[in-house]
Amino acid sequence: MRPASTVVAAGRPAVTADGDLNPSISLSSTSHAPNAAGSGYGRYGNQTWSALEDAIGALEGGRTLAFASGMAAISAAFSILPRGAVITASKHGYSGTMSLLKKLVADERIQVRYVDVANTQEVLDALPGTVLLWLESPTNPALEVADLPTIIAAAKALNCGVGVDNTFATALNQQPIAMGADISMNSVTKFLSGHSDVLMGSLSTNDEALFTRLEDQRKLGGAIPGPFECWLALRGLRTLAIRLKASQENALEIATRLSKHAKVAKVRYPGLPTDAHHQTAKKFMKGFGAVISFEIHGTPADADKVCSSSTLIAQATSLGGVESLWERRHRWSAESPTIPENLIRLSVGIEDVEDIWADIDSALGYY
Ligand SMILES: Cc1ncc(COP(=O)(O)O)c(C=O)c1O
């Protein structure tokens, strides 16, 4: 099946006469013994989680575990690292991930070699002696793209574990596990659920031993998703292919227009043929996502003014929903100092592109 069919068809109950088409929301913290499915208790497993995990797993090409949030999934992946482990990680990335790495280093749990993921040689040079390469690509919010096939192959040749945060691309645009990665991670909060009404994360892997370690970590860490949230996420996933297609088409058009706008100094979007990462991205990505970052000719206060002057686009953090959202990233103190102060991150939704553009153009006129 092709991915646009998988998102619709995967994770449904077995066909039985008069049986339900959709999984139901299984609201039970426990089940009668003996438990044939082997879960037995609500922190160990749940039928509604399983339906969502089956669907994400079919897309990612690996068995999947759902977590209470994207950060819970990342924390679980890092928590199984041995004390003192040396890892290589993107120097730019989601501020929560970067803060977690900083904390793990400060607590002397791990050591991190930070690299520019777009500089393949720099990544390869950092790999010897590291047990895990954690890559975000495209990165949030700098939108750098790593040459995933080359880097993953090199890391695996050195026996280094590889985890990829696939949130910005989704499995519809790139499949880390098929490229050899051990883990593909998603903030399901974003494109997969797609309606800004769920917080959830996932880890997918085709390594059974790793799956068991991560599952044990979820059981003991307890960062489990709620059944209702899983049901909502699966409902959202059904339309992922058409939502992503619509928002990517809008994003390319908006990025093109932004790059010609007199008040815009720089646009970052890997789908733009002029973008520094376009050539790398086009080698293996099927689409370029729907997040654009741009810098204005103006101060951070001007950028704040722009973001608070829109009427259709909400000034809000997060991304990957049907609604367009934007914000100046440095309104968050945790954002990396190497991200420009006046950078605006725009998550392009599925509204009519002319309405999105009219809103941007008029908001840019407010300073
Ligand atoms: C790339 C990326 N990874 C991970 C996360 C964390 O996900 P969550 O907010 O679901 O915990 C985010 C959140 O913005 C993100 O953008």
Short mmCIF file of C-alpha atoms in Angstrom, two decimals, residues 73-360:
data_model
loop_
_atom_site.label_atom_id
_atom_site.label_comp_id
_atom_site.label_asym_id
_atom_site.label_seq_id
_atom_site.Cartn_x
_atom_site.Cartn_y
_atom_site.Cartn_z
CA ALA A 73 9.35 9.92 23.71
CA ILE A 74 12.73 11.70 23.42
CA SER A 75 13.33 11.37 27.18
CA ALA A 76 12.65 7.62 26.96
CA ALA A 77 15.13 7.26 24.08
CA PHE A 78 17.85 9.15 25.99
CA SER A 79 17.11 7.43 29.30
CA ILE A 80 18.33 4.05 28.05
CA LEU A 81 21.80 5.46 27.27
CA PRO A 82 24.48 4.15 29.63
CA ARG A 83 25.86 6.66 32.17
CA GLY A 84 28.71 8.65 30.62
CA ALA A 85 27.70 7.77 27.04
CA VAL A 86 29.06 10.08 24.35
CA ILE A 87 26.47 11.06 21.76
CA THR A 88 26.48 13.28 18.67
CA ALA A 89 23.53 15.63 18.20
CA SER A 90 22.37 18.53 16.03
CA LYS A 91 23.56 21.89 17.37
CA HIS A 92 20.21 23.35 16.32
CA GLY A 93 16.98 21.66 17.18
CA TYR A 94 13.74 21.95 19.07
CA SER A 95 14.49 24.03 22.16
CA GLY A 96 13.00 21.38 24.48
CA THR A 97 15.35 18.73 23.09
CA MET A 98 18.30 21.10 23.35
CA SER A 99 17.40 21.95 26.97
CA LEU A 100 17.07 18.26 27.83
CA LEU A 101 20.50 17.52 26.33
CA LYS A 102 22.00 20.44 28.28
CA LYS A 103 20.48 19.14 31.50
CA LEU A 104 21.73 15.58 30.90
CA VAL A 105 25.22 16.98 30.34
CA ALA A 106 25.01 19.20 33.46
CA ASP A 107 23.90 16.16 35.49
CA GLU A 108 26.93 14.29 34.10
CA ARG A 109 24.63 11.61 32.63
CA ILE A 110 25.99 11.90 29.07
CA GLN A 111 28.43 13.90 26.93
CA VAL A 112 27.28 15.55 23.71
CA ARG A 113 29.23 16.49 20.58
CA TYR A 114 27.14 19.15 18.83
CA VAL A 115 27.34 19.30 15.04
CA ASP A 116 25.95 21.26 12.13
CA VAL A 117 23.78 18.52 10.58
CA ALA A 118 24.02 20.13 7.15
CA ASN A 119 27.81 19.73 7.22
CA THR A 120 28.16 16.02 6.45
CA GLN A 121 31.93 15.93 7.01
CA GLU A 122 31.55 17.59 10.43
CA VAL A 123 28.98 14.95 11.42
CA LEU A 124 31.12 12.07 10.16
CA ASP A 125 34.20 13.40 11.98
CA ALA A 126 32.27 13.51 15.26
CA LEU A 127 30.98 9.94 15.05
CA PRO A 128 33.93 7.73 16.12
CA GLY A 129 33.48 6.89 19.81
CA THR A 130 29.86 7.98 20.03
CA VAL A 131 27.13 5.48 20.87
CA LEU A 132 24.21 7.46 19.45
CA LEU A 133 23.69 10.01 16.70
CA TRP A 134 20.52 12.00 17.37
CA LEU A 135 19.47 13.97 14.32
CA GLU A 136 16.72 16.42 13.77
CA SER A 137 16.19 17.04 10.05
CA PRO A 138 14.90 19.46 8.95
CA THR A 139 15.91 21.25 12.15
CA ASN A 140 13.56 23.41 14.19
CA PRO A 141 13.57 26.38 13.53
CA ALA A 142 16.71 26.80 11.36
CA LEU A 143 15.41 24.35 8.70
CA GLU A 144 18.80 22.81 8.02
CA VAL A 145 18.70 19.47 6.23
CA ALA A 146 21.05 16.55 6.94
CA ASP A 147 22.08 14.21 4.14
CA LEU A 148 20.32 11.39 5.97
CA PRO A 149 21.15 8.44 3.65
CA THR A 150 24.90 9.23 3.70
CA ILE A 151 25.12 10.04 7.40
CA ILE A 152 22.99 7.13 8.60
CA ALA A 153 24.99 4.64 6.50
CA ALA A 154 28.28 6.01 7.88
CA ALA A 155 27.03 5.87 11.47
CA LYS A 156 25.78 2.30 11.11
CA ALA A 157 29.13 1.26 9.58
CA LEU A 158 30.70 2.48 12.86
CA ASN A 159 28.10 0.60 14.90
CA CYS A 160 26.71 3.88 16.21
CA GLY A 161 22.98 3.94 17.03
CA VAL A 162 20.91 6.46 15.07
CA GLY A 163 17.73 8.25 16.12
CA VAL A 164 15.96 10.72 13.85
CA ASP A 165 13.39 13.26 14.99
CA ASN A 166 11.06 12.98 12.00
CA THR A 167 8.55 15.58 13.22
CA PHE A 168 9.13 18.26 10.54
CA ALA A 169 9.19 15.87 7.57
CA THR A 170 6.90 13.00 8.68
CA ALA A 171 7.19 9.49 7.26
CA LEU A 172 5.37 10.67 4.16
CA ASN A 173 8.41 12.73 3.18
CA GLN A 174 11.30 10.66 4.55
CA GLN A 175 11.65 7.24 6.13
CA PRO A 176 14.62 7.07 8.49
CA ILE A 177 14.16 3.38 9.34
CA ALA A 178 14.32 2.38 5.67
CA MET A 179 17.58 4.38 5.50
CA GLY A 180 18.98 2.31 8.38
CA ALA A 181 18.11 4.40 11.46
CA ASP A 182 17.36 2.54 14.68
CA ILE A 183 14.68 4.94 15.86
CA SER A 184 12.32 7.32 14.11
CA MET A 185 10.71 9.71 16.58
CA ASN A 186 7.67 11.95 16.10
CA SER A 187 6.03 14.68 18.06
CA VAL A 188 2.59 13.30 17.14
CA THR A 189 1.32 16.64 18.48
CA LYS A 190 2.27 18.19 15.13
CA PHE A 191 1.50 16.95 11.60
CA LEU A 192 0.44 13.39 12.49
CA SER A 193 -2.50 14.42 14.66
CA GLY A 194 -2.77 17.71 12.80
CA HIS A 195 -5.46 19.69 14.62
CA SER A 196 -3.61 21.29 17.55
CA ASP A 197 -5.79 19.40 20.03
CA VAL A 198 -3.48 16.57 21.14
CA LEU A 199 -0.07 16.26 22.80
CA MET A 200 1.63 12.97 22.03
CA GLY A 201 4.88 11.41 20.88
CA SER A 202 6.06 8.18 19.28
CA LEU A 203 9.16 6.06 18.85
CA SER A 204 9.36 3.52 16.01
CA THR A 205 12.04 0.88 15.54
CA ASN A 206 12.53 -2.40 13.72
CA ASP A 207 15.01 -3.66 16.32
CA GLU A 208 13.05 -6.01 18.63
CA ALA A 209 15.54 -5.82 21.51
CA LEU A 210 15.53 -2.01 21.38
CA PHE A 211 11.73 -2.02 21.20
CA THR A 212 11.56 -4.07 24.41
CA ARG A 213 13.98 -1.74 26.24
CA LEU A 214 11.96 1.30 25.17
CA GLU A 215 8.69 -0.39 26.08
CA ASP A 216 10.08 -1.29 29.52
CA GLN A 217 11.13 2.33 29.91
CA ARG A 218 7.59 3.48 29.07
CA LYS A 219 6.10 1.01 31.56
CA LEU A 220 8.38 2.20 34.36
CA GLY A 221 8.65 5.88 33.39
CA GLY A 222 4.88 5.89 33.09
CA ALA A 223 4.71 8.54 30.32
CA ILE A 224 1.78 6.81 28.65
CA PRO A 225 -0.72 8.48 26.32
CA GLY A 226 -4.40 8.72 27.18
CA PRO A 227 -6.75 6.49 25.15
CA PHE A 228 -8.87 9.46 24.07
CA GLU A 229 -5.79 11.32 22.81
CA CYS A 230 -4.76 8.22 20.84
CA TRP A 231 -8.20 8.04 19.27
CA LEU A 232 -8.03 11.74 18.34
CA ALA A 233 -4.53 11.33 16.93
CA LEU A 234 -5.62 8.35 14.82
CA ARG A 235 -8.63 10.31 13.56
CA GLY A 236 -6.25 13.12 12.59
CA LEU A 237 -3.79 10.72 10.96
CA ARG A 238 -6.49 9.56 8.51
CA THR A 239 -6.17 12.88 6.65
CA LEU A 240 -2.41 13.33 6.99
CA ALA A 241 -1.69 12.81 3.31
CA ILE A 242 -4.16 15.40 2.03
CA ARG A 243 -3.41 17.88 4.83
CA LEU A 244 0.32 17.65 4.23
CA LYS A 245 -0.10 17.99 0.47
CA ALA A 246 -2.26 21.11 0.86
CA SER A 247 -0.05 22.76 3.46
CA GLN A 248 3.15 21.98 1.53
CA GLU A 249 1.71 23.52 -1.63
CA ASN A 250 0.75 26.60 0.36
CA ALA A 251 4.19 26.71 2.02
CA LEU A 252 6.06 26.71 -1.29
CA GLU A 253 3.88 29.53 -2.62
CA ILE A 254 4.22 31.59 0.57
CA ALA A 255 8.00 31.01 0.75
CA THR A 256 8.33 32.13 -2.88
CA ARG A 257 6.33 35.31 -2.24
CA LEU A 258 8.14 36.04 1.03
CA SER A 259 11.51 35.77 -0.71
CA LYS A 260 10.45 38.61 -3.04
CA HIS A 261 9.00 40.84 -0.30
CA ALA A 262 10.87 44.11 0.32
CA LYS A 263 10.65 43.76 4.12
CA VAL A 264 12.00 40.21 4.21
CA ALA A 265 15.75 39.72 4.55
CA LYS A 266 16.02 35.93 4.39
CA VAL A 267 13.69 32.97 3.89
CA ARG A 268 14.47 29.42 4.97
CA TYR A 269 12.41 26.67 3.34
CA PRO A 270 14.06 23.55 1.91
CA GLY A 271 11.48 23.43 -0.90
CA LEU A 272 12.69 26.72 -2.40
CA PRO A 273 15.10 25.99 -5.27
CA THR A 274 17.30 28.85 -3.99
CA ASP A 275 17.45 27.49 -0.43
CA ALA A 276 20.89 26.38 0.83
CA HIS A 277 19.49 22.92 1.67
CA HIS A 278 17.32 22.30 -1.39
CA GLN A 279 19.83 20.15 -3.29
CA THR A 280 20.40 17.87 -0.29
CA ALA A 281 16.69 17.66 0.55
CA LYS A 282 15.64 16.83 -2.98
CA LYS A 283 17.97 13.83 -3.07
CA PHE A 284 15.79 11.85 -0.67
CA MET A 285 12.79 13.89 0.56
CA LYS A 286 9.46 13.42 -1.19
CA GLY A 287 8.19 16.78 0.07
CA PHE A 288 9.65 19.62 2.11
CA GLY A 289 7.15 20.12 4.92
CA ALA A 290 5.09 23.18 5.73
CA VAL A 291 7.28 25.15 8.13
CA ILE A 292 9.03 28.31 6.91
CA SER A 293 11.39 30.52 8.91
CA PHE A 294 12.14 34.06 7.80
CA GLU A 295 13.96 37.12 9.04
CA ILE A 296 12.64 40.62 8.48
CA HIS A 297 14.52 43.85 7.81
CA GLY A 298 13.67 45.11 11.28
CA THR A 299 14.16 44.73 15.00
CA PRO A 300 12.88 41.92 17.24
CA ALA A 301 10.18 44.35 18.39
CA ASP A 302 9.16 44.80 14.74
CA ALA A 303 8.97 41.02 14.36
CA ASP A 304 6.75 40.80 17.45
CA LYS A 305 4.56 43.54 16.00
CA VAL A 306 4.21 41.61 12.74
CA CYS A 307 3.22 38.41 14.57
CA SER A 308 0.64 40.19 16.70
CA SER A 309 -0.87 42.02 13.71
CA SER A 310 -2.27 39.03 11.82
CA THR A 311 -5.95 38.16 11.86
CA LEU A 312 -6.04 34.73 10.19
CA ILE A 313 -2.65 33.42 11.30
CA ALA A 314 -2.60 32.85 15.06
CA GLN A 315 0.38 34.10 17.03
CA ALA A 316 1.09 30.84 18.79
CA THR A 317 3.82 28.29 19.16
CA SER A 318 3.66 24.76 17.67
CA LEU A 319 3.27 23.62 14.08
CA GLY A 320 1.80 21.02 11.79
CA GLY A 321 -1.87 21.79 12.36
CA VAL A 322 -4.55 22.73 9.84
CA GLU A 323 -4.27 26.31 11.13
CA SER A 324 -1.42 28.65 10.18
CA LEU A 325 0.59 29.73 13.25
CA TRP A 326 3.55 32.03 13.64
CA GLU A 327 5.76 33.47 16.32
CA ARG A 328 9.14 35.12 16.84
CA ARG A 329 11.12 32.20 18.17
CA HIS A 330 13.19 34.25 20.59
CA ARG A 331 10.09 35.10 22.61
CA TRP A 332 11.17 31.83 24.26
CA SER A 333 14.29 32.25 26.40
CA ALA A 334 15.30 28.64 25.68
CA GLU A 335 15.76 29.32 21.95
CA SER A 336 19.34 28.92 20.76
CA PRO A 337 21.49 32.10 20.72
CA THR A 338 22.58 31.23 17.17
CA ILE A 339 19.01 31.60 15.89
CA PRO A 340 18.53 35.24 14.77
CA GLU A 341 16.57 37.41 17.23
CA ASN A 342 14.15 38.58 14.53
CA LEU A 343 13.45 35.14 13.04
CA ILE A 344 9.77 34.33 12.62
CA ARG A 345 8.71 30.70 12.32
CA LEU A 346 5.56 30.19 10.29
CA SER A 347 3.68 26.89 10.21
CA VAL A 348 1.60 27.07 7.06
CA GLY A 349 -1.87 25.57 7.36
CA ILE A 350 -4.43 24.47 4.82
CA GLU A 351 -6.39 27.71 4.52
CA ASP A 352 -6.71 29.36 1.09
CA VAL A 353 -3.22 30.52 0.15
CA GLU A 354 -4.49 33.95 -0.95
CA ASP A 355 -5.97 34.58 2.50
CA ILE A 356 -2.73 33.48 4.19
CA TRP A 357 -0.71 35.76 1.92
CA ALA A 358 -3.05 38.74 2.37
CA ASP A 359 -2.67 38.34 6.15
CA ILE A 360 1.14 38.16 5.97
#
